[in-house]
Amino acid sequence: MHKTAAYAAVDARTPLAPFSIERREPGPNEVLIDILYCGVCHSDIHQARDEWGGSAFPMVPGHEIVGRVARLGANVKSFQVGDAVGVGCFVDSCRECPQCRAGEEQYCDQGMTGTYNSRERGTGAPTYGGYSTRITVDQDYVLRIPESIPLDRAAPLLCAGITTYSPLKHYGVKAGDEVAVVGLGGLGHMAVKIAVAMGARVTVLSTSESKREAALALGAQAFAATRDKATFKTLSRSFDFIIDSVSGDHDYNAYLGLLKFDGTMVLLGIPETPSTVAAGALIMQRRKLGGSLIGGIRETQEMLDFCAEHGVASDIELIDIAQINEAYERMIKGDVRYRFVIDIASLGKAA
Ligand code: NAP
Ligand code: ZN
Ligand code: ZN
């Protein structure tokens, strides 16, 4: 066992604080990873504050993990000590159901094993995430980070990157398509970069007028402020595809009206409270409303290789672990350009 420094939420109302966990020596098919960077996803906040219900405490969040292989199990042939690797939102699944066989492990019939706030298959022990200095993971759930992507800027690809890449691919977004990205946070800015790399024309729909210049600098062709109600008239029936990455409560119907005939809107954000969808908003132009959950291991590797090929990485603000509670408050206000990433070296020092 390896005593490992971490940061944890002990309950839904207390700020995160230093905590100690144990990581096991890798089994035959596992690798032990020294964590270098961990991205801060809004899902960390939702879960640490129990906004979705059912959170288990103490909780060590973090599922945008990048580090280097420190030790290998006897059967591990595809990684070597020192390799740059990543771990995303899940660390195991049943491996036998149709979705697992199809490489869509996140939709496992028996439920994926979350990187944190979950329980290990077999032992039932709680899983702890990347706000920690090490993690032991089965080799089949470990990603290879291409050399050309700086490791700190790669971390957010493990959730924000794959969560936006997967629906763009699944719905066949192609060069020339009109795509809108709603919400310019961690997921939103990756959606812009990846859709632009796929050749789409991207419009950012944001509550923050102050993000206009930055949105265009990311490669978006246009920006529209959603606090201005005229936007919903001007852009009516403009888009083939809308990615909704909004973390807070908002009216889906207003955005559905921006889809063209046969257009699709995909929900990625998971606000605390359910909202109402008017049938007419879908029926009138044969529109579709879908959802999408991260992406499978094979597709995550494909996304990482796509990002390397197209020079795509996350725009980040690197923080020390001691700034994590402040970072949560800033994210809730939409004050992030565009992903906080924890420098895990600061956790080693803090412990
Ligand atoms: P984030 O960085 O905090 O970005 C969310 C953005 O949404 C904000 O920056 C803001 O953008 C906008 N926003 C927030 N509240 C709003 C409101 N009430 N009305 C309109 N816009 C609002 O969060 P994130 O890490 O990208 O995550 C976004 C959501 O996706 C979260 O709910 C998260 O749990 C979920 N998520 C889902 C998956 C999945 O697999 N489906 C994976 C990861 C995360 P503007 O300032 O531009 O308006
Ligand atoms: Zn996430
Ligand atoms: Zn399965």
CSV table of C-alpha atoms and ligand atoms in Angstrom, one decimal:
chain,number,residue,atom,x,y,z
A,1,MET,CA,0.0,0.0,0.0
A,2,HIS,CA,1.2,3.5,-0.7
A,3,LYS,CA,0.1,6.3,1.6
A,4,THR,CA,-1.1,9.0,-0.7
A,5,ALA,CA,-1.7,12.8,-0.1
A,6,ALA,CA,-5.2,13.9,-1.3
A,7,TYR,CA,-7.8,16.6,-0.9
A,8,ALA,CA,-11.3,15.6,0.1
A,9,ALA,CA,-14.8,16.8,0.9
A,10,VAL,CA,-15.9,15.2,4.2
A,11,ASP,CA,-19.5,16.2,3.6
A,12,ALA,CA,-21.6,18.3,1.2
A,13,ARG,CA,-21.2,21.6,3.1
A,14,THR,CA,-17.6,21.7,4.2
A,15,PRO,CA,-14.8,23.1,2.0
A,16,LEU,CA,-12.3,20.6,0.6
A,17,ALA,CA,-9.3,20.0,2.9
A,18,PRO,CA,-6.2,17.8,3.1
A,19,PHE,CA,-6.8,14.1,3.5
A,20,SER,CA,-4.8,10.9,3.3
A,21,ILE,CA,-5.7,7.7,1.3
A,22,GLU,CA,-4.0,4.4,0.5
A,23,ARG,CA,-3.3,3.3,-3.1
A,24,ARG,CA,-2.5,-0.4,-3.7
A,25,GLU,CA,0.5,-1.8,-5.3
A,26,PRO,CA,-0.5,-2.6,-8.9
A,27,GLY,CA,-2.0,-6.0,-9.5
A,28,PRO,CA,-0.9,-8.1,-12.6
A,29,ASN,CA,-3.0,-6.0,-15.0
A,30,GLU,CA,-2.7,-2.6,-13.3
A,31,VAL,CA,-0.4,0.4,-13.4
A,32,LEU,CA,0.5,2.8,-10.6
A,33,ILE,CA,0.5,6.4,-11.9
A,34,ASP,CA,2.2,9.4,-10.3
A,35,ILE,CA,-0.3,12.1,-10.9
A,36,LEU,CA,1.0,15.4,-12.3
A,37,TYR,CA,-2.1,17.4,-13.2
A,38,CYS,CA,-5.8,17.1,-12.6
A,39,GLY,CA,-8.5,19.2,-14.2
A,40,VAL,CA,-11.4,20.6,-12.3
A,41,CYS,CA,-14.8,19.7,-13.8
A,42,HIS,CA,-18.1,21.2,-12.9
A,43,SER,CA,-19.2,17.6,-12.1
A,44,ASP,CA,-16.7,17.7,-9.2
A,45,ILE,CA,-18.7,20.6,-7.7
A,46,HIS,CA,-22.1,18.9,-8.4
A,47,GLN,CA,-20.9,15.8,-6.6
A,48,ALA,CA,-18.8,17.3,-3.8
A,49,ARG,CA,-21.9,19.4,-2.9
A,50,ASP,CA,-24.3,16.5,-3.4
A,51,GLU,CA,-26.3,18.4,-6.0
A,52,TRP,CA,-27.3,15.2,-7.8
A,53,GLY,CA,-28.0,13.2,-4.7
A,54,GLY,CA,-26.4,10.0,-3.5
A,55,SER,CA,-22.9,11.3,-3.0
A,56,ALA,CA,-20.6,9.2,-0.8
A,57,PHE,CA,-18.2,10.9,1.6
A,58,PRO,CA,-15.4,11.4,2.3
A,59,MET,CA,-15.0,12.2,-1.5
A,60,VAL,CA,-11.7,12.8,-3.3
A,61,PRO,CA,-12.9,14.3,-6.6
A,62,GLY,CA,-11.0,14.6,-9.9
A,63,HIS,CA,-11.5,12.7,-13.2
A,64,GLU,CA,-9.2,14.6,-15.6
A,65,ILE,CA,-6.0,12.9,-14.5
A,66,VAL,CA,-2.6,13.1,-16.3
A,67,GLY,CA,0.6,11.6,-14.9
A,68,ARG,CA,3.4,9.2,-15.6
A,69,VAL,CA,3.5,5.5,-15.1
A,70,ALA,CA,5.5,4.7,-11.9
A,71,ARG,CA,5.1,0.9,-11.6
A,72,LEU,CA,3.6,-1.9,-13.8
A,73,GLY,CA,1.9,-5.2,-13.0
A,74,ALA,CA,3.4,-8.4,-14.4
A,75,ASN,CA,1.0,-8.7,-17.4
A,76,VAL,CA,1.2,-5.1,-18.5
A,77,LYS,CA,2.9,-4.9,-21.9
A,78,SER,CA,1.5,-1.8,-23.5
A,79,PHE,CA,2.9,0.8,-21.0
A,80,GLN,CA,6.3,1.4,-19.7
A,81,VAL,CA,7.6,3.2,-16.6
A,82,GLY,CA,7.7,6.9,-17.4
A,83,ASP,CA,5.0,6.9,-20.1
A,84,ALA,CA,2.6,9.9,-20.1
A,85,VAL,CA,-0.8,8.6,-19.4
A,86,GLY,CA,-4.3,9.7,-18.6
A,87,VAL,CA,-7.4,8.5,-16.6
A,88,GLY,CA,-10.8,9.9,-17.2
A,89,CYS,CA,-14.2,9.5,-15.6
A,90,PHE,CA,-14.3,5.7,-15.1
A,91,VAL,CA,-11.7,3.1,-14.1
A,92,ASP,CA,-13.7,-0.2,-14.8
A,93,SER,CA,-16.9,-1.6,-16.2
A,94,CYS,CA,-18.4,-5.1,-16.6
A,95,ARG,CA,-16.6,-5.7,-19.9
A,96,GLU,CA,-19.3,-8.2,-21.1
A,97,CYS,CA,-22.5,-6.2,-21.8
A,98,PRO,CA,-23.3,-5.0,-25.4
A,99,GLN,CA,-22.1,-1.5,-24.6
A,100,CYS,CA,-18.8,-2.6,-23.1
A,101,ARG,CA,-18.2,-4.9,-26.0
A,102,ALA,CA,-18.9,-2.0,-28.4
A,103,GLY,CA,-16.3,0.2,-26.6
A,104,GLU,CA,-19.1,2.4,-25.0
A,105,GLU,CA,-18.2,1.4,-21.4
A,106,GLN,CA,-19.7,4.6,-20.0
A,107,TYR,CA,-23.1,3.1,-20.8
A,108,CYS,CA,-22.3,-0.3,-19.1
A,109,ASP,CA,-25.5,-2.2,-18.3
A,110,GLN,CA,-24.1,-2.8,-14.8
A,111,GLY,CA,-22.9,0.8,-14.4
A,112,MET,CA,-19.4,2.0,-15.0
A,113,THR,CA,-17.1,2.3,-12.0
A,114,GLY,CA,-16.6,6.0,-11.6
A,115,THR,CA,-13.0,7.3,-10.9
A,116,TYR,CA,-14.4,8.7,-7.7
A,117,ASN,CA,-17.7,8.7,-5.8
A,118,SER,CA,-18.2,5.1,-6.8
A,119,ARG,CA,-17.3,1.6,-5.6
A,120,GLU,CA,-14.7,-0.9,-6.9
A,121,ARG,CA,-16.1,-4.0,-8.6
A,122,GLY,CA,-15.1,-7.0,-6.4
A,123,THR,CA,-13.9,-5.3,-3.2
A,124,GLY,CA,-16.7,-2.7,-3.0
A,125,ALA,CA,-14.1,-0.2,-1.7
A,126,PRO,CA,-14.8,3.5,-2.4
A,127,THR,CA,-13.0,4.9,-5.4
A,128,TYR,CA,-11.0,8.1,-4.9
A,129,GLY,CA,-10.1,10.5,-7.8
A,130,GLY,CA,-7.3,12.7,-9.0
A,131,TYR,CA,-7.0,15.4,-6.3
A,132,SER,CA,-4.3,13.0,-5.1
A,133,THR,CA,-0.7,12.2,-5.8
A,134,ARG,CA,-1.1,8.7,-7.1
A,135,ILE,CA,-3.7,6.3,-8.5
A,136,THR,CA,-3.7,2.5,-9.4
A,137,VAL,CA,-5.8,1.7,-12.4
A,138,ASP,CA,-6.4,-1.4,-14.7
A,139,GLN,CA,-4.4,-1.0,-17.9
A,140,ASP,CA,-7.5,-1.3,-20.1
A,141,TYR,CA,-8.9,2.0,-18.6
A,142,VAL,CA,-5.6,4.0,-19.0
A,143,LEU,CA,-5.1,6.4,-22.0
A,144,ARG,CA,-1.9,7.3,-23.7
A,145,ILE,CA,-1.2,11.0,-23.9
A,146,PRO,CA,0.4,12.0,-27.3
A,147,GLU,CA,3.8,13.7,-26.8
A,148,SER,CA,2.9,16.9,-28.6
A,149,ILE,CA,0.2,17.9,-26.1
A,150,PRO,CA,1.6,19.7,-23.0
A,151,LEU,CA,0.5,17.5,-20.0
A,152,ASP,CA,-1.2,20.3,-18.0
A,153,ARG,CA,-3.3,21.3,-21.1
A,154,ALA,CA,-4.0,17.6,-21.8
A,155,ALA,CA,-5.7,16.9,-18.5
A,156,PRO,CA,-9.1,18.5,-19.4
A,157,LEU,CA,-9.3,16.4,-22.5
A,158,LEU,CA,-10.0,13.3,-20.3
A,159,CYS,CA,-13.5,14.7,-19.5
A,160,ALA,CA,-14.2,18.0,-21.2
A,161,GLY,CA,-12.5,16.9,-24.5
A,162,ILE,CA,-14.1,13.5,-24.9
A,163,THR,CA,-17.6,14.7,-23.7
A,164,THR,CA,-17.7,17.2,-26.5
A,165,TYR,CA,-15.9,15.1,-29.2
A,166,SER,CA,-18.2,12.1,-28.7
A,167,PRO,CA,-21.5,13.7,-29.7
A,168,LEU,CA,-19.9,15.7,-32.5
A,169,LYS,CA,-18.7,12.4,-34.0
A,170,HIS,CA,-21.9,10.4,-33.1
A,171,TYR,CA,-24.2,12.9,-34.8
A,172,GLY,CA,-21.8,13.2,-37.8
A,173,VAL,CA,-21.1,16.9,-37.6
A,174,LYS,CA,-19.1,17.8,-40.7
A,175,ALA,CA,-17.3,20.6,-42.5
A,176,GLY,CA,-19.7,23.5,-43.2
A,177,ASP,CA,-22.3,22.6,-40.6
A,178,GLU,CA,-23.7,25.4,-38.5
A,179,VAL,CA,-23.0,24.5,-34.8
A,180,ALA,CA,-23.9,26.4,-31.7
A,181,VAL,CA,-22.2,25.9,-28.4
A,182,VAL,CA,-24.2,27.0,-25.4
A,183,GLY,CA,-22.1,27.9,-22.3
A,184,LEU,CA,-18.4,28.8,-22.7
A,185,GLY,CA,-16.8,27.0,-19.7
A,186,GLY,CA,-14.6,23.9,-19.7
A,187,LEU,CA,-16.8,21.7,-21.9
A,188,GLY,CA,-17.9,24.7,-24.0
A,189,HIS,CA,-14.5,25.9,-25.0
A,190,MET,CA,-13.4,22.3,-25.9
A,191,ALA,CA,-16.6,22.0,-28.0
A,192,VAL,CA,-15.6,25.1,-29.9
A,193,LYS,CA,-12.1,24.0,-30.6
A,194,ILE,CA,-13.0,20.5,-31.6
A,195,ALA,CA,-16.0,21.5,-33.8
A,196,VAL,CA,-13.8,24.1,-35.5
A,197,ALA,CA,-11.1,21.5,-36.1
A,198,MET,CA,-13.8,19.3,-37.7
A,199,GLY,CA,-14.5,22.2,-40.1
A,200,ALA,CA,-17.9,23.4,-38.7
A,201,ARG,CA,-19.0,27.0,-38.4
A,202,VAL,CA,-19.3,27.7,-34.7
A,203,THR,CA,-21.4,30.3,-32.9
A,204,VAL,CA,-21.0,30.7,-29.1
A,205,LEU,CA,-24.2,31.4,-27.1
A,206,SER,CA,-23.2,32.8,-23.7
A,207,THR,CA,-24.6,34.6,-20.7
A,208,SER,CA,-21.2,36.4,-20.4
A,209,GLU,CA,-20.9,39.3,-22.9
A,210,SER,CA,-17.3,39.7,-21.6
A,211,LYS,CA,-16.3,36.4,-23.3
A,212,ARG,CA,-17.1,37.7,-26.8
A,213,GLU,CA,-13.5,38.5,-27.9
A,214,ALA,CA,-12.1,35.3,-26.3
A,215,ALA,CA,-14.8,33.1,-28.0
A,216,LEU,CA,-13.7,34.5,-31.4
A,217,ALA,CA,-10.1,34.0,-30.5
A,218,LEU,CA,-10.9,30.3,-29.8
A,219,GLY,CA,-11.9,30.0,-33.5
A,220,ALA,CA,-15.7,30.6,-33.3
A,221,GLN,CA,-17.1,32.5,-36.2
A,222,ALA,CA,-19.7,34.3,-34.2
A,223,PHE,CA,-20.8,35.1,-30.6
A,224,ALA,CA,-24.3,35.9,-29.3
A,225,ALA,CA,-25.3,37.1,-25.8
A,226,THR,CA,-28.2,35.1,-24.4
A,227,ARG,CA,-29.2,37.7,-21.9
A,228,ASP,CA,-30.3,39.7,-24.9
A,229,LYS,CA,-33.7,38.2,-25.7
A,230,ALA,CA,-33.5,39.5,-29.3
A,231,THR,CA,-30.8,36.8,-29.9
A,232,PHE,CA,-33.5,34.2,-29.9
A,233,LYS,CA,-35.4,36.0,-32.7
A,234,THR,CA,-32.3,36.9,-34.8
A,235,LEU,CA,-30.9,33.3,-34.7
A,236,SER,CA,-34.2,31.5,-35.0
A,237,ARG,CA,-33.7,28.3,-37.1
A,238,SER,CA,-30.0,28.9,-37.7
A,239,PHE,CA,-28.2,25.7,-36.5
A,240,ASP,CA,-27.8,22.1,-37.6
A,241,PHE,CA,-26.5,21.1,-34.2
A,242,ILE,CA,-26.5,22.6,-30.7
A,243,ILE,CA,-24.2,21.5,-27.9
A,244,ASP,CA,-25.7,22.6,-24.5
A,245,SER,CA,-22.9,22.5,-21.9
A,246,VAL,CA,-24.7,24.7,-19.3
A,247,SER,CA,-24.3,23.6,-15.7
A,248,GLY,CA,-27.2,25.8,-14.2
A,249,ASP,CA,-31.0,25.9,-14.7
A,250,HIS,CA,-32.1,27.4,-18.1
A,251,ASP,CA,-35.0,27.1,-20.6
A,252,TYR,CA,-34.3,24.4,-23.2
A,253,ASN,CA,-37.2,25.5,-25.4
A,254,ALA,CA,-35.7,28.8,-26.2
A,255,TYR,CA,-32.6,27.1,-27.6
A,256,LEU,CA,-34.6,24.4,-29.5
A,257,GLY,CA,-36.1,27.2,-31.5
A,258,LEU,CA,-32.6,28.0,-32.8
A,259,LEU,CA,-32.4,24.6,-34.6
A,260,LYS,CA,-33.1,24.4,-38.3
A,261,PHE,CA,-35.5,21.8,-39.7
A,262,ASP,CA,-34.3,18.3,-38.7
A,263,GLY,CA,-31.7,19.8,-36.4
A,264,THR,CA,-30.4,18.2,-33.2
A,265,MET,CA,-29.7,19.6,-29.7
A,266,VAL,CA,-27.5,17.5,-27.4
A,267,LEU,CA,-27.6,18.0,-23.6
A,268,LEU,CA,-24.2,17.6,-21.8
A,269,GLY,CA,-24.8,19.9,-18.8
A,270,ILE,CA,-26.6,18.3,-15.8
A,271,PRO,CA,-28.3,21.1,-13.9
A,272,GLU,CA,-29.6,20.3,-10.4
A,273,THR,CA,-33.3,20.7,-11.2
A,274,PRO,CA,-35.2,19.0,-14.1
A,275,SER,CA,-36.8,21.4,-16.6
A,276,THR,CA,-39.8,21.2,-18.9
A,277,VAL,CA,-39.6,20.6,-22.7
A,278,ALA,CA,-42.6,21.8,-24.8
A,279,ALA,CA,-43.5,19.1,-27.4
A,280,GLY,CA,-44.2,21.8,-29.9
A,281,ALA,CA,-40.6,23.0,-29.8
A,282,LEU,CA,-39.5,19.6,-31.2
A,283,ILE,CA,-42.5,18.7,-33.4
A,284,MET,CA,-42.8,21.8,-35.5
A,285,GLN,CA,-39.5,21.4,-37.3
A,286,ARG,CA,-38.9,17.6,-36.6
A,287,ARG,CA,-36.2,18.6,-34.2
A,288,LYS,CA,-34.3,16.1,-32.0
A,289,LEU,CA,-33.2,16.4,-28.4
A,290,GLY,CA,-30.5,14.0,-27.2
A,291,GLY,CA,-28.0,13.5,-24.4
A,292,SER,CA,-24.5,12.2,-24.3
A,293,LEU,CA,-22.2,10.9,-21.5
A,294,ILE,CA,-18.4,11.3,-21.8
A,295,GLY,CA,-17.1,8.6,-24.3
A,296,GLY,CA,-15.6,5.1,-24.3
A,297,ILE,CA,-11.9,4.2,-23.9
A,298,ARG,CA,-11.3,3.6,-27.6
A,299,GLU,CA,-13.0,6.9,-28.6
A,300,THR,CA,-11.1,8.8,-25.8
A,301,GLN,CA,-7.8,7.6,-27.3
A,302,GLU,CA,-9.1,8.6,-30.8
A,303,MET,CA,-10.0,12.1,-29.4
A,304,LEU,CA,-6.5,12.5,-27.9
A,305,ASP,CA,-4.9,11.5,-31.2
A,306,PHE,CA,-7.3,13.9,-33.1
A,307,CYS,CA,-6.3,16.7,-30.7
A,308,ALA,CA,-2.6,16.0,-31.2
A,309,GLU,CA,-3.1,16.0,-35.0
A,310,HIS,CA,-5.0,19.3,-35.0
A,311,GLY,CA,-3.0,21.1,-32.4
A,312,VAL,CA,-5.9,21.2,-30.0
A,313,ALA,CA,-5.4,21.5,-26.2
A,314,SER,CA,-7.3,23.0,-23.3
A,315,ASP,CA,-6.9,26.6,-22.3
A,316,ILE,CA,-6.1,26.4,-18.6
A,317,GLU,CA,-5.5,28.3,-15.4
A,318,LEU,CA,-3.0,26.3,-13.4
A,319,ILE,CA,-3.7,26.4,-9.6
A,320,ASP,CA,-2.3,25.0,-6.4
A,321,ILE,CA,-4.5,22.6,-4.5
A,322,ALA,CA,-4.9,25.2,-1.7
A,323,GLN,CA,-6.9,27.3,-4.3
A,324,ILE,CA,-9.5,24.6,-5.0
A,325,ASN,CA,-12.4,26.0,-3.0
A,326,GLU,CA,-11.9,29.5,-4.5
A,327,ALA,CA,-11.8,27.9,-7.9
A,328,TYR,CA,-15.1,26.2,-7.3
A,329,GLU,CA,-16.7,29.6,-6.4
A,330,ARG,CA,-15.2,31.2,-9.5
A,331,MET,CA,-16.5,28.4,-11.8
A,332,ILE,CA,-20.0,28.8,-10.4
A,333,LYS,CA,-19.9,32.5,-11.4
A,334,GLY,CA,-18.7,31.5,-14.9
A,335,ASP,CA,-15.3,33.1,-14.1
A,336,VAL,CA,-12.9,30.6,-15.7
A,337,ARG,CA,-10.8,30.7,-18.9
A,338,TYR,CA,-11.6,27.9,-19.4
A,339,ARG,CA,-10.4,25.1,-17.1
A,340,PHE,CA,-8.8,25.1,-13.8
A,341,VAL,CA,-6.0,22.5,-13.6
A,342,ILE,CA,-4.4,21.5,-10.3
A,343,ASP,CA,-0.7,21.3,-10.2
A,344,ILE,CA,-0.4,18.1,-8.1
A,345,ALA,CA,3.1,19.0,-7.1
A,346,SER,CA,1.5,21.5,-4.8
A,347,LEU,CA,-0.4,18.7,-3.1
A,348,GLY,CA,2.9,16.8,-2.5
A,349,LYS,CA,4.2,20.0,-0.7
A,350,ALA,CA,1.0,20.6,1.2
A,351,ALA,CA,1.0,17.0,2.7
B,1,NAP,P1,-18.2,25.2,-16.3
B,1,NAP,O1,-16.8,25.2,-16.8
B,1,NAP,O2,-18.6,25.7,-15.0
B,1,NAP,O3,-19.1,25.9,-17.5
B,1,NAP,C1,-20.5,26.0,-17.5
B,1,NAP,C2,-20.9,27.2,-18.2
B,1,NAP,O4,-22.3,27.3,-18.3
B,1,NAP,C3,-20.5,28.5,-17.5
B,1,NAP,O5,-19.2,28.9,-17.8
B,1,NAP,C4,-21.5,29.5,-18.1
B,1,NAP,O6,-21.1,29.9,-19.4
B,1,NAP,C5,-22.7,28.6,-18.4
B,1,NAP,N1,-23.8,28.7,-17.3
B,1,NAP,C6,-23.7,28.4,-16.0
B,1,NAP,N2,-24.9,28.6,-15.4
B,1,NAP,C7,-25.7,29.0,-16.4
B,1,NAP,C8,-27.1,29.3,-16.3
B,1,NAP,N3,-27.9,29.3,-15.2
B,1,NAP,N4,-27.7,29.7,-17.5
B,1,NAP,C9,-27.0,29.8,-18.6
B,1,NAP,N5,-25.6,29.5,-18.7
B,1,NAP,C10,-25.1,29.1,-17.6
B,1,NAP,O7,-18.7,23.6,-16.3
B,1,NAP,P2,-18.2,22.4,-17.2
B,1,NAP,O8,-17.2,21.7,-16.4
B,1,NAP,O9,-18.0,22.8,-18.6
B,1,NAP,O10,-19.5,21.4,-17.1
B,1,NAP,C11,-20.7,21.9,-17.6
B,1,NAP,C12,-21.9,20.9,-17.3
B,1,NAP,O11,-21.6,19.7,-17.9
B,1,NAP,C13,-21.9,20.5,-15.8
B,1,NAP,O12,-23.3,20.4,-15.4
B,1,NAP,C14,-21.2,19.2,-15.7
B,1,NAP,O13,-21.7,18.4,-14.6
B,1,NAP,C15,-21.7,18.6,-17.0
B,1,NAP,N6,-20.8,17.5,-17.5
B,1,NAP,C16,-21.4,16.5,-18.2
B,1,NAP,C17,-20.7,15.5,-18.8
B,1,NAP,C18,-21.3,14.5,-19.6
B,1,NAP,O14,-20.8,13.4,-19.8
B,1,NAP,N7,-22.5,14.7,-20.1
B,1,NAP,C19,-19.3,15.5,-18.6
B,1,NAP,C20,-18.7,16.5,-17.9
B,1,NAP,C21,-19.5,17.5,-17.4
B,1,NAP,P3,-21.3,31.4,-20.0
B,1,NAP,O15,-20.6,32.3,-19.0
B,1,NAP,O16,-20.6,31.3,-21.4
B,1,NAP,O17,-22.8,31.6,-20.1
B,2,ZN,ZN,-16.1,15.8,-15.9
B,3,ZN,ZN,-20.8,-3.5,-19.3
